[in-house]
Amino acid sequence: MSNPFIVRKAAVLGAGVMGAQIAAHLVNANIETLLFELSAESGNPDANVLKAINRLNKQDPSPLSVIDRASCIEPANYEQHLEKLGECDLVIEAITERLELKSELYEKVAPYLNNQAILASNTSGLSINQLAAAVPEALRPRFCGIHFFNPPRYMYLVELIPGKQSDQGVLDALESFLVTSLGKGVIHAKDTPNFVANRVGVFSMLATMHHARQFGLNFGLVDKLTGRLIGRPKSATFRTADLVGLDVLTHVVQTMQNSLTEDPWHAHYAVPDWLQRLVNQGALGQKSGKGVYQKQGKEIHVLNPDTDTYQLAQNEVDSEIEALLKQKDPVARFVALHDHPHPQARFLWAIHRDLFHYCAVHLESIAHNARDLDLAIRWGFGWQRGPFEIWQAAGWNTLAGWIAADIAAGKAMAATPLPAWVQVVGQSAAQGVHAQEGSYAPVANNLQPRSQLPVYRRQLFPDRLVGEERVYGETILETDALRMWHTGDQIAIVSFKTKKHTIDNLVLQGMQQVITEAERHFRALVIWQTEPPFSLGANLQKAAEKPKTEVSQAPLAPPAPPSAFDLFIRKFKKSAQSTILQAARSLDMADKLMAGKLAEVEVMIAHFQQISQQLRYSMIPTVAAVDNMALGGGCEFVMHCDRAVATLETYIGLVEAGVGLLPAGGGCKEFALRAARNAIDGDPFLYLKHYFQTVAMAQLAKSAEHAKALHYLQPADVVVMNRLELLHIAKAQALALAETGYRPPLRPREIVVAGATGAATIKSNMVNLLEGGFISEHDYLIGSKIAHVMCGGDIVAGSRVDEEWLLKLERTAFIELLATEKTQDRIAHTLKTGKPLRN
């Protein structure tokens, strides 16, 4: 099969939880998709599949980039529509995890597939070679496993599992498609039970459960110890089990128990009694409302496995243990952990020791190299570092000695010694499995470099492993707040150095230098951050301060932006609340600002507007490469660039209204300008009322496609499926603009505004909301200020103004709101409690 593999149409067989969501992600990627399900026993034969498609619209977080994508999934059933499979280039089977059912389905569908189509199973652990036995001989080269993780939209990992007869060209083409078109991180797994991520991840959960009982720790405390404190998701162990489903976890464990009878850890592949009792009772976790955790009123209770009763979760970590876990030096951290006598420390050492031991023994049989194992756990379970990375960073040889001693003393979960290669890599220059030239592959007994497939050339800076060094190009200029650099071409790149990439005076001063330098010596400028988020907006605490020499940081560190895994475990309504908190923190007002320094704030805002305008009217094209969050001022920078290139998982919004303010970095002006340009009949109000709603409600886009629907992004802006390809594509867009003989847009001299009449219409609608108790008086004031600015002020409808007129209105309204006691109360309350205040 020649590259590239073009998927004009795809089909998913099975409309269960995974099948329907895989179909959703295919249409997220603009791929025509058929979704098959069994025919309904009566009525419309497609009733079952239609029900599954309708469920997609109700799930939160949504598997769809925008809700109307559900209508793009074509319903089908096996009785009427099998001939449609002939139109499909890719067919993904995602039915129940039973070998005989899958085999029967392959026999049914195989005659209808075209002679180029790939058939893949989304099995989470069944043998690909056993499944291939039910596939016709001619189809086996085009059959393999592609295991998506749940939920498919948000989880980055896909495991690619070949059968003995799978064609390498087919696998390469499929991998390229998965990486670029679906935005996935692909690792190659061997055909062993539960493959790589689930094999290692579920063992880690079993080891944690085992040692929790051994050391007498309650489950709530265990989750506190095995979450963010050790670089894992907040859901940690038992909450993750509830979220995945206790029945699903039990099934995976039983697969390991039945299939791995010769495994040294086989005795531990057992469902704990307390877990089996929960499953027998139908307490399956979050989906049933009860599992390891149960919400009773407003309180969260956790299971006591000794009494099968629930009690308030106790998760107090010992202060000494918490302090040692927060040490930045991983070597010192593990030395302290290993030597500390406290049960919590002994527990943490035990779960790490057994995990490292397990990975070392099984690496050769389940994965091709240490890199694939580590990335599988990072991408599939949301860990900051994979098991081998943690081991190497903490001192490979020291830990290997401790592990060997514990095995000899009978303290480990299995008596099998560490394999000989552990000592070999310990004697290497890297003193571990990862080095700049590659990662250890036990079968070949060498370091295996990263894949050389052409698709990976698009990833200029792939996820870095411990042992790999990264140099972000050649520096052009650098300040305390930002760095301007290039990679040997004519595209300048600027990256912020502030906390969460907030924008303060130092950033603004640096951006002025950057734009000037880029115009003199480069063909285009790209704003790209070396890590997410893009920017949490303006940091006004620095507004009244004189420039300092130290690196500028936000006064209070906002919570980490949501990773794909976080979005899996949090509903968007909670994420929206967090967004308001982030907005408040990025708009934190120091006491002196509240005490009369508003003039300095206005100067800073004017400077901000100036930089936004310079991005818009630069003599070279400007491109914003956006990933994760772009809030407030970060969103305004994006809106003023010539082009935005955004990952699908971009959450962008002008959220200032949530803390009692309005966008003043050109955001209101930009929406007024766009409304005027879109108004073919000369009346901008039709468009403006929708833009007003977006700003006044502090709407946060839940994807890049949603950002287009909210008009934060423009139709010409580009959506990227794979975050690691973002910079490559942004540079390509910048160069394409430069190649056109780029000239900046002409400054609009006459912007038609809706005027006082438009603002009055908006206010009258808000009056109804105010009288109905849906908004407060201060909400009304904020909305009125936004309407006043976006409609051009107290002038006649149809009047023509310029951009500076609108920017002046922005500055004035922002300061007026900031001076109000209620806005100050909102900011202070949100910073203190993490929740928005309605006053």
Coordinates of C-alpha atoms in Angstrom, one line a residue, residues 488-700:
G488 CA 17.4 28.1 10.8
D489 CA 14.7 29.5 8.4
Q490 CA 13.1 32.8 7.9
I491 CA 10.3 32.4 10.5
A492 CA 10.8 34.1 13.9
I493 CA 9.2 32.4 16.9
V494 CA 8.4 34.0 20.2
S495 CA 7.7 32.1 23.4
F496 CA 6.7 33.6 26.8
K497 CA 8.5 32.8 30.0
T498 CA 6.0 34.1 32.5
K499 CA 3.9 31.8 34.7
K500 CA 1.2 30.2 32.6
H501 CA 2.3 32.7 29.9
T502 CA 0.4 35.6 31.4
I503 CA 0.9 39.0 29.8
D504 CA 2.5 41.8 31.9
N505 CA 4.4 44.9 31.2
L506 CA 7.6 43.0 30.6
V507 CA 5.9 40.8 28.0
L508 CA 4.4 43.8 26.3
Q509 CA 7.8 45.6 26.2
G510 CA 9.4 42.5 24.9
M511 CA 6.8 42.0 22.2
Q512 CA 7.4 45.5 21.0
Q513 CA 11.1 44.6 20.5
V514 CA 10.1 41.2 18.9
I515 CA 7.8 42.7 16.3
T516 CA 10.4 45.4 15.4
E517 CA 13.2 42.7 15.0
A518 CA 11.0 40.4 13.1
E519 CA 10.0 43.1 10.6
R520 CA 13.6 43.9 10.0
H521 CA 15.1 40.4 9.6
F522 CA 12.4 37.8 9.1
R523 CA 9.5 37.0 6.8
A524 CA 7.0 36.1 9.5
L525 CA 6.4 35.8 13.2
V526 CA 4.8 32.9 15.1
I527 CA 3.7 33.1 18.7
W528 CA 4.2 29.6 20.1
Q529 CA 4.7 28.4 23.7
T530 CA 7.0 25.5 24.5
E531 CA 4.4 24.0 26.8
P532 CA 0.7 24.7 27.3
P533 CA -1.3 26.9 27.9
F534 CA -1.0 29.5 25.2
S535 CA -1.8 32.3 27.7
L536 CA -4.1 32.9 30.7
G537 CA -4.3 36.5 29.8
A538 CA -3.2 39.8 31.3
N539 CA -1.5 40.0 34.7
L540 CA -2.5 43.4 36.0
Q541 CA -0.7 43.1 39.3
K542 CA 2.4 44.1 37.5
A543 CA 0.8 47.0 35.8
A544 CA 1.8 49.6 38.4
E545 CA 5.3 48.1 39.0
K546 CA 8.5 49.3 37.4
P547 CA 10.3 46.7 35.3
K548 CA 12.5 44.4 37.3
T549 CA 15.4 42.2 36.4
E550 CA 14.0 38.9 37.7
V551 CA 11.7 36.7 35.6
S552 CA 8.1 38.0 35.8
Q553 CA 5.6 35.6 37.1
A554 CA 1.9 35.6 38.0
P555 CA 1.3 36.6 41.6
L556 CA -0.7 33.5 42.3
A557 CA 0.0 30.4 40.2
P558 CA -3.2 29.4 38.4
P559 CA -4.1 25.7 38.4
A560 CA -2.5 23.7 35.7
P561 CA -4.5 23.9 32.4
P562 CA -6.5 20.8 31.8
S563 CA -4.8 17.9 30.1
A564 CA -6.7 15.5 27.9
F565 CA -6.9 13.2 30.9
D566 CA -8.2 15.9 33.2
L567 CA -11.0 16.6 30.7
F568 CA -11.9 13.0 30.9
I569 CA -12.3 13.1 34.6
R570 CA -14.0 16.6 34.9
K571 CA -17.3 17.8 33.6
F572 CA -17.2 21.0 31.6
K573 CA -19.4 22.8 34.0
K574 CA -16.6 22.3 36.6
S575 CA -14.1 23.3 34.0
A576 CA -16.0 26.5 33.3
Q577 CA -15.9 27.4 37.1
S578 CA -12.1 26.8 37.0
T579 CA -11.9 29.1 34.0
I580 CA -13.4 32.0 35.9
L581 CA -10.9 31.3 38.7
Q582 CA -8.0 31.4 36.2
A583 CA -9.4 34.7 34.8
A584 CA -9.5 36.2 38.3
R585 CA -6.0 35.1 39.1
S586 CA -4.6 36.5 35.8
L587 CA -6.4 39.7 36.6
D588 CA -5.3 39.8 40.3
M589 CA -5.3 43.4 41.7
A590 CA -2.6 44.3 44.1
D591 CA -3.6 46.4 47.1
K592 CA -2.0 49.5 45.6
L593 CA -4.1 49.2 42.4
M594 CA -7.2 49.2 44.6
A595 CA -5.8 52.2 46.4
G596 CA -5.8 54.6 43.5
K597 CA -3.4 53.4 40.9
L598 CA -6.0 53.0 38.2
A599 CA -4.2 55.5 36.0
E600 CA -1.2 53.1 35.8
V601 CA -3.6 50.3 34.9
E602 CA -5.0 52.4 32.1
V603 CA -1.5 53.0 30.8
M604 CA -0.8 49.3 30.8
I605 CA -4.1 48.6 29.0
A606 CA -3.2 51.2 26.3
H607 CA 0.2 49.5 25.9
F608 CA -1.6 46.1 25.6
Q609 CA -3.9 47.6 22.9
Q610 CA -0.9 49.0 21.1
I611 CA 0.8 45.6 20.9
S612 CA -2.5 44.0 19.7
Q613 CA -2.6 46.6 16.9
Q614 CA 1.1 46.0 16.0
L615 CA 0.3 42.3 15.6
R616 CA -2.5 43.2 13.3
Y617 CA -0.7 45.8 11.2
S618 CA 2.8 44.3 11.2
M619 CA 4.6 44.4 7.9
I620 CA 5.1 40.7 8.1
P621 CA 2.4 38.0 8.7
T622 CA 1.8 37.1 12.3
V623 CA 0.5 33.7 13.3
A624 CA -0.7 32.5 16.7
A625 CA 0.0 28.8 17.3
V626 CA -2.6 28.0 20.0
D627 CA -2.9 24.9 22.3
N628 CA -4.9 24.4 25.4
M629 CA -6.1 27.7 27.0
A630 CA -6.1 31.2 25.6
L631 CA -8.0 33.4 28.0
G632 CA -8.7 37.1 28.1
G633 CA -5.7 38.9 26.8
G634 CA -4.3 35.7 25.4
C635 CA -7.5 35.4 23.3
E636 CA -7.1 39.0 22.2
F637 CA -3.6 38.4 20.9
V638 CA -4.9 35.4 18.9
M639 CA -7.7 37.5 17.5
H640 CA -5.3 40.2 16.3
C641 CA -2.9 37.9 14.4
D642 CA -3.3 37.4 10.7
R643 CA -3.9 33.7 11.2
A644 CA -4.5 31.4 14.1
V645 CA -3.5 27.7 14.0
A646 CA -5.2 25.9 16.9
T647 CA -5.2 22.4 18.2
L648 CA -8.6 20.8 18.4
E649 CA -8.3 20.8 22.1
T650 CA -8.1 24.6 22.3
Y651 CA -10.2 26.3 25.0
I652 CA -10.3 30.0 24.1
G653 CA -12.5 32.8 25.4
L654 CA -12.9 36.4 26.5
V655 CA -13.7 35.6 30.1
E656 CA -13.3 38.9 31.8
A657 CA -17.0 39.4 32.4
G658 CA -16.9 36.4 34.9
V659 CA -14.9 38.6 37.3
G660 CA -16.8 41.8 36.7
L661 CA -14.7 43.3 33.8
L662 CA -14.7 43.5 30.1
P663 CA -12.1 42.7 27.4
A664 CA -9.9 45.8 26.9
G665 CA -7.0 44.5 24.8
G666 CA -8.9 45.1 21.6
G667 CA -11.4 42.2 22.0
C668 CA -14.5 44.4 22.1
K669 CA -13.2 46.5 19.3
E670 CA -12.4 43.4 17.2
F671 CA -16.0 42.1 17.5
A672 CA -17.4 45.5 16.6
L673 CA -15.1 45.6 13.5
R674 CA -16.1 42.0 12.5
A675 CA -19.8 42.9 12.8
A676 CA -19.3 45.9 10.6
R677 CA -17.5 43.9 8.0
N678 CA -20.1 41.1 7.9
A679 CA -23.0 43.5 7.7
I680 CA -23.7 43.4 4.0
D681 CA -26.8 45.6 4.4
G682 CA -24.9 48.1 6.5
D683 CA -26.5 47.2 9.8
P684 CA -24.0 45.5 12.1
F685 CA -26.5 44.8 14.9
L686 CA -27.6 41.4 13.5
Y687 CA -24.1 40.1 14.1
L688 CA -23.2 42.2 17.0
K689 CA -26.0 40.8 19.3
H690 CA -24.4 37.3 18.9
Y691 CA -20.9 38.7 19.6
F692 CA -22.2 40.5 22.6
Q693 CA -23.7 37.3 24.1
T694 CA -20.3 35.6 23.7
V695 CA -18.5 38.3 25.6
A696 CA -21.1 39.1 28.2
M697 CA -21.5 35.5 29.1
A698 CA -17.8 34.9 29.2
Q699 CA -18.3 32.0 26.9
L700 CA -15.4 29.5 26.8

